[in-house]
Each structure stands twice: as C-alpha cells, then as structure tokens.
Short mmCIF file of C-alpha atoms in Angstrom, two decimals:
data_model
loop_
_atom_site.label_atom_id
_atom_site.label_comp_id
_atom_site.label_asym_id
_atom_site.label_seq_id
_atom_site.Cartn_x
_atom_site.Cartn_y
_atom_site.Cartn_z
CA ASP A 157 46.16 17.68 -76.91
CA GLN A 158 48.19 16.78 -79.98
CA GLN A 159 46.12 16.28 -83.12
CA VAL A 160 49.13 15.09 -85.11
CA LYS A 161 51.46 12.59 -83.49
CA GLN A 162 54.80 11.18 -84.47
CA ASN A 163 55.50 8.56 -81.84
CA SER A 164 59.05 7.74 -82.89
CA PRO A 165 61.47 10.54 -82.01
CA SER A 166 64.29 8.85 -83.91
CA LEU A 167 64.97 6.22 -86.56
CA SER A 168 68.26 4.78 -87.86
CA VAL A 169 68.48 3.02 -91.21
CA GLN A 170 71.30 1.59 -93.28
CA GLU A 171 72.09 3.33 -96.56
CA GLY A 172 70.24 1.72 -99.47
CA ARG A 173 67.46 0.33 -97.26
CA ILE A 174 63.92 1.61 -96.88
CA SER A 175 63.08 4.29 -94.30
CA ILE A 176 59.51 4.31 -93.02
CA LEU A 177 58.34 7.27 -90.97
CA ASN A 178 54.93 7.14 -89.35
CA CYS A 179 52.34 9.70 -88.34
CA ASP A 180 48.92 9.44 -86.68
CA TYR A 181 46.19 12.06 -86.50
CA THR A 182 42.99 12.43 -84.55
CA ASN A 183 41.01 15.09 -86.41
CA SER A 184 38.82 13.52 -89.12
CA MET A 185 38.35 16.98 -90.69
CA PHE A 186 41.94 17.08 -91.93
CA ASP A 187 41.95 16.84 -95.73
CA TYR A 188 45.57 17.50 -96.71
CA PHE A 189 48.68 15.97 -95.29
CA LEU A 190 52.25 17.05 -95.85
CA TRP A 191 55.76 16.00 -94.95
CA TYR A 192 58.51 18.50 -94.29
CA LYS A 193 62.24 17.87 -93.95
CA LYS A 194 64.44 19.95 -91.68
CA TYR A 195 68.23 20.15 -91.58
CA PRO A 196 70.04 21.70 -88.60
CA ALA A 197 70.10 25.51 -88.59
CA GLU A 198 67.61 25.66 -91.46
CA GLY A 199 63.85 26.06 -91.67
CA PRO A 200 61.62 23.12 -92.58
CA THR A 201 61.23 22.56 -96.34
CA PHE A 202 58.23 21.02 -98.06
CA LEU A 203 58.81 17.47 -99.26
CA ILE A 204 55.59 15.81 -100.41
CA SER A 205 51.85 16.04 -99.82
CA ILE A 206 48.71 13.96 -100.24
CA SER A 207 45.05 14.78 -100.45
CA SER A 208 42.53 12.82 -98.41
CA ILE A 209 40.91 11.61 -101.64
CA LYS A 210 44.04 9.61 -102.45
CA ASP A 211 45.78 6.81 -100.63
CA LYS A 212 49.21 7.13 -102.23
CA ASN A 213 51.40 9.80 -103.74
CA GLU A 214 54.85 9.19 -105.17
CA ASP A 215 57.69 11.54 -106.01
CA GLY A 216 60.94 9.89 -106.93
CA ARG A 217 62.35 8.06 -103.93
CA PHE A 218 59.59 9.42 -101.68
CA THR A 219 56.12 7.89 -101.33
CA VAL A 220 53.43 8.92 -98.88
CA PHE A 221 50.65 6.48 -97.96
CA LEU A 222 47.39 7.52 -96.32
CA ASN A 223 45.06 5.17 -94.43
CA LYS A 224 42.03 7.27 -93.56
CA SER A 225 40.20 4.58 -91.64
CA ALA A 226 43.20 4.20 -89.34
CA LYS A 227 43.97 7.95 -89.38
CA HIS A 228 47.53 7.05 -90.24
CA LEU A 229 50.04 8.16 -92.82
CA SER A 230 53.55 7.09 -93.56
CA LEU A 231 56.50 8.31 -95.60
CA HIS A 232 58.65 5.75 -97.38
CA ILE A 233 62.10 6.64 -98.64
CA VAL A 234 63.65 4.10 -100.99
CA PRO A 235 66.58 3.80 -101.24
CA SER A 236 67.71 5.81 -98.23
CA GLN A 237 70.78 7.99 -98.67
CA PRO A 238 73.02 9.67 -96.08
CA GLY A 239 71.79 13.06 -97.33
CA ASP A 240 68.29 12.09 -96.19
CA SER A 241 69.44 12.36 -92.56
CA ALA A 242 67.24 15.13 -91.13
CA VAL A 243 64.22 15.72 -88.93
CA TYR A 244 60.97 14.86 -90.70
CA PHE A 245 57.75 16.59 -89.68
CA CYS A 246 54.30 15.37 -90.54
CA ALA A 247 51.66 18.11 -90.94
CA ALA A 248 47.92 18.20 -91.55
CA SER A 249 45.49 20.81 -92.79
CA GLY A 250 41.73 21.19 -92.59
CA SER A 251 39.19 23.78 -93.59
CA ALA A 252 41.04 26.51 -91.72
CA ARG A 253 44.00 25.94 -94.02
CA GLN A 254 46.43 26.13 -91.13
CA LEU A 255 49.06 23.46 -90.74
CA THR A 256 49.23 21.41 -87.55
CA PHE A 257 52.60 19.74 -87.13
CA GLY A 258 53.77 16.63 -85.35
CA SER A 259 56.77 16.67 -83.05
CA GLY A 260 59.16 15.30 -85.67
CA THR A 261 61.28 12.19 -86.22
CA GLN A 262 65.06 12.36 -86.49
CA LEU A 263 66.13 10.07 -89.35
CA THR A 264 69.75 8.96 -89.47
CA VAL A 265 70.92 7.08 -92.54
CA LEU A 266 74.10 5.18 -91.80
CA PRO A 267 76.67 4.79 -94.57
CA ASP B 165 63.37 35.35 -104.70
CA ALA B 166 65.28 35.52 -101.42
CA GLY B 167 62.71 33.47 -99.57
CA VAL B 168 61.39 34.24 -96.11
CA ILE B 169 63.96 36.33 -94.26
CA GLN B 170 64.21 36.29 -90.48
CA SER B 171 66.42 38.34 -88.22
CA PRO B 172 68.36 37.99 -86.07
CA ARG B 173 69.55 34.39 -86.59
CA HIS B 174 70.60 34.13 -82.97
CA GLU B 175 69.58 36.14 -79.95
CA VAL B 176 70.88 35.80 -76.41
CA THR B 177 69.22 37.97 -73.81
CA GLU B 178 68.85 38.22 -70.08
CA MET B 179 65.64 37.31 -68.32
CA GLY B 180 63.32 40.28 -68.11
CA GLN B 181 64.57 41.97 -71.25
CA GLU B 182 62.42 42.73 -74.29
CA VAL B 183 63.09 40.66 -77.41
CA THR B 184 61.89 41.47 -80.93
CA LEU B 185 62.05 38.97 -83.76
CA ARG B 186 61.58 40.11 -87.35
CA CYS B 187 60.26 38.51 -90.51
CA LYS B 188 60.02 39.50 -94.16
CA PRO B 189 57.67 37.15 -96.06
CA ILE B 190 57.95 36.24 -99.73
CA SER B 191 56.63 39.00 -101.96
CA GLY B 192 53.09 38.18 -103.09
CA HIS B 193 52.33 35.87 -100.20
CA ASN B 194 49.39 37.09 -98.14
CA SER B 195 49.50 34.67 -95.22
CA LEU B 196 52.15 34.76 -92.52
CA PHE B 197 52.68 32.36 -89.66
CA TRP B 198 54.87 32.41 -86.55
CA TYR B 199 55.88 29.00 -85.18
CA ARG B 200 57.98 27.98 -82.18
CA GLN B 201 60.00 24.77 -82.12
CA THR B 202 60.85 23.03 -78.87
CA MET B 203 62.04 19.51 -78.14
CA MET B 204 58.95 18.72 -76.13
CA ARG B 205 56.23 20.13 -78.37
CA GLY B 206 57.74 20.18 -81.85
CA LEU B 207 56.43 22.98 -84.08
CA GLU B 208 53.70 25.02 -82.44
CA LEU B 209 51.69 27.65 -84.30
CA LEU B 210 51.75 30.90 -82.34
CA ILE B 211 49.83 33.27 -84.60
CA TYR B 212 48.55 33.48 -88.17
CA PHE B 213 48.00 36.62 -90.26
CA ASN B 214 46.03 36.86 -93.48
CA ASN B 215 46.25 40.09 -95.49
CA ASN B 216 48.05 41.68 -92.51
CA VAL B 217 45.17 40.91 -90.14
CA PRO B 218 45.65 38.51 -87.21
CA ILE B 219 43.28 35.58 -87.80
CA ASP B 220 44.21 33.14 -85.05
CA ASP B 221 46.39 33.99 -82.06
CA SER B 222 45.19 31.16 -79.85
CA GLY B 223 48.70 29.71 -79.82
CA MET B 224 50.29 32.77 -78.26
CA PRO B 225 51.40 31.47 -74.85
CA GLU B 226 50.53 34.47 -72.74
CA ASP B 227 50.30 38.24 -72.61
CA ARG B 228 54.07 38.57 -72.70
CA PHE B 229 53.92 37.66 -76.38
CA SER B 230 52.64 40.03 -79.06
CA ALA B 231 52.86 40.08 -82.84
CA LYS B 232 52.25 42.74 -85.45
CA MET B 233 52.11 42.95 -89.20
CA PRO B 234 52.05 46.64 -90.14
CA ASN B 235 52.32 45.89 -93.87
CA ALA B 236 52.52 43.00 -96.32
CA SER B 237 56.31 42.84 -96.20
CA PHE B 238 57.09 42.90 -92.48
CA SER B 239 56.08 41.26 -89.23
CA THR B 240 57.43 41.27 -85.69
CA LEU B 241 57.09 38.94 -82.74
CA LYS B 242 57.83 40.59 -79.40
CA ILE B 243 58.37 39.01 -76.02
CA GLN B 244 58.30 41.30 -73.01
CA PRO B 245 59.53 40.44 -70.45
CA SER B 246 61.42 37.40 -71.65
CA GLU B 247 61.84 34.29 -69.48
CA PRO B 248 64.20 31.30 -69.71
CA ARG B 249 61.32 29.02 -70.75
CA ASP B 250 60.92 31.14 -73.90
CA SER B 251 64.22 29.74 -75.18
CA ALA B 252 63.44 28.01 -78.49
CA VAL B 253 63.78 28.39 -82.23
CA TYR B 254 61.16 30.71 -83.67
CA PHE B 255 60.18 30.29 -87.32
CA CYS B 256 58.27 32.57 -89.62
CA ALA B 257 56.53 31.10 -92.68
CA SER B 258 54.48 32.54 -95.50
CA SER B 259 52.13 31.28 -98.19
CA TYR B 260 49.56 32.47 -100.69
CA ASP B 261 46.08 32.39 -99.13
CA GLY B 262 47.25 29.86 -96.53
CA VAL B 263 47.06 27.13 -99.14
CA ALA B 264 48.39 24.06 -97.45
CA VAL B 265 48.53 21.95 -100.62
CA TYR B 266 51.95 23.19 -101.54
CA GLY B 267 52.98 23.95 -98.03
CA TYR B 268 54.37 27.00 -96.43
CA THR B 269 57.80 28.48 -97.06
CA PHE B 270 59.75 28.79 -93.85
CA GLY B 271 62.54 31.14 -92.91
CA SER B 272 65.75 29.86 -91.35
CA GLY B 273 64.55 30.69 -87.87
CA THR B 274 65.76 32.72 -84.91
CA ARG B 275 67.36 30.77 -82.08
CA LEU B 276 66.46 32.58 -78.87
CA THR B 277 68.29 31.92 -75.63
CA VAL B 278 67.09 33.63 -72.47
CA VAL B 279 69.55 33.37 -69.57
#
C-alpha cells in the first residue's frame, strides 16, 4: 500500500501562472517532507523540504505547505516557467530516515 | 565532486541473462540506496546500505535480485535471471547518515530493457 500518494499524474499550466502540485500521506510518523524534480534522462534532484514542525517553507519561486491534520502537502510554483516542466516527486521520511516517494506528477508549463 | 556515478546508462539484454548495475556514491557519504522507477509504482526503494552494511532489503522484489557493497565507494545490483518485467530505470542515491533533511543525491540512472 502506498504511504505517499500523488493522485494527479499530470498537470498543465500557462507560463506566468501558479502551479500547485499535491501530495497526500498516510503515515503519521513521517516528520520530514521533500520535493524532488526530475528531467528526462536525469536523476531526481532535491528541490525543497519542510519539517513537520512547520507549515510553510519558501525558497524563491517555490513554496511548500504542510497540513498535518489533513496529512497533505503541496508545492506552489509562482510564477511558472517553461523550464519548470519536469516530473515532480513528493517524498517523506520518518525515524528510519529512509525516503518514501510518491508516483510523481508530470508538470508541463505552456509558453 | 562528480556526483553519484552509475553505469551503464543503458542496458539491453535478453530474458534469462544476468545483468549487473554499478554505482559509485559521493565520497564521504555513508548511506547508499537503490531505487527502481516504473510508470505504475513511481520510485520504489529496493535496498538501503549504511556503512556498507545492508539495513533494509525488504523492497527487493525476489531472489533474482541481489545487491552488494564491498566497500564505501562501490555497489552493485545484480539481476539473475532477468525477465521482461524487470525493465525499468534503476537509480542509485547516496547521503550522509541517511539524513533526509537535505535529501539524497541521485545518479543519472540505468535504463534496463529486457527483451
């Protein structure tokens, strides 16, 4: 059973608009959450993370929001750029310090 | 630093053949992970080493899969015999003490095709 779920396999957004990628988790023991970005023929690269003691973390155009009561996190990209087109993976970590990944969301930013 | 290095980048093999994937982690990292990416299941953790010792191999699909880490700078993932359903992209990642705060560093992956 999947402990980290990304229910939208794809998302298309117009350049300049906001992209919102969503992720749900089931394990209440997760205490760190991360987003990775993956381009074709490359490995995933770390984008941004958030600790369970926070509800928001911002880094430039990227903001991650965490709603612990709903076991939900989201990644906002504002403004979206064509170079942001990639697969985005949500990941979570608990006491074992291993990352559990979601299945990914393909973001396409249209010029 | 050259990052995590995986070889080969692409591998095409016939069903029943042995396949060996290789990984060189970042120097100084003491945790190494093998992941498999498929369309259906996304990124699945296969096995995790810490200080060259396998810690969790519960993700290894079956006895056909085996992984070794003979030293801190090298790991292999072997599939014998290979089957078409093993076709996927296999990633190696490394980190210091498995610290998830800053994430893992992934290699570029090996795309395996079993025909």
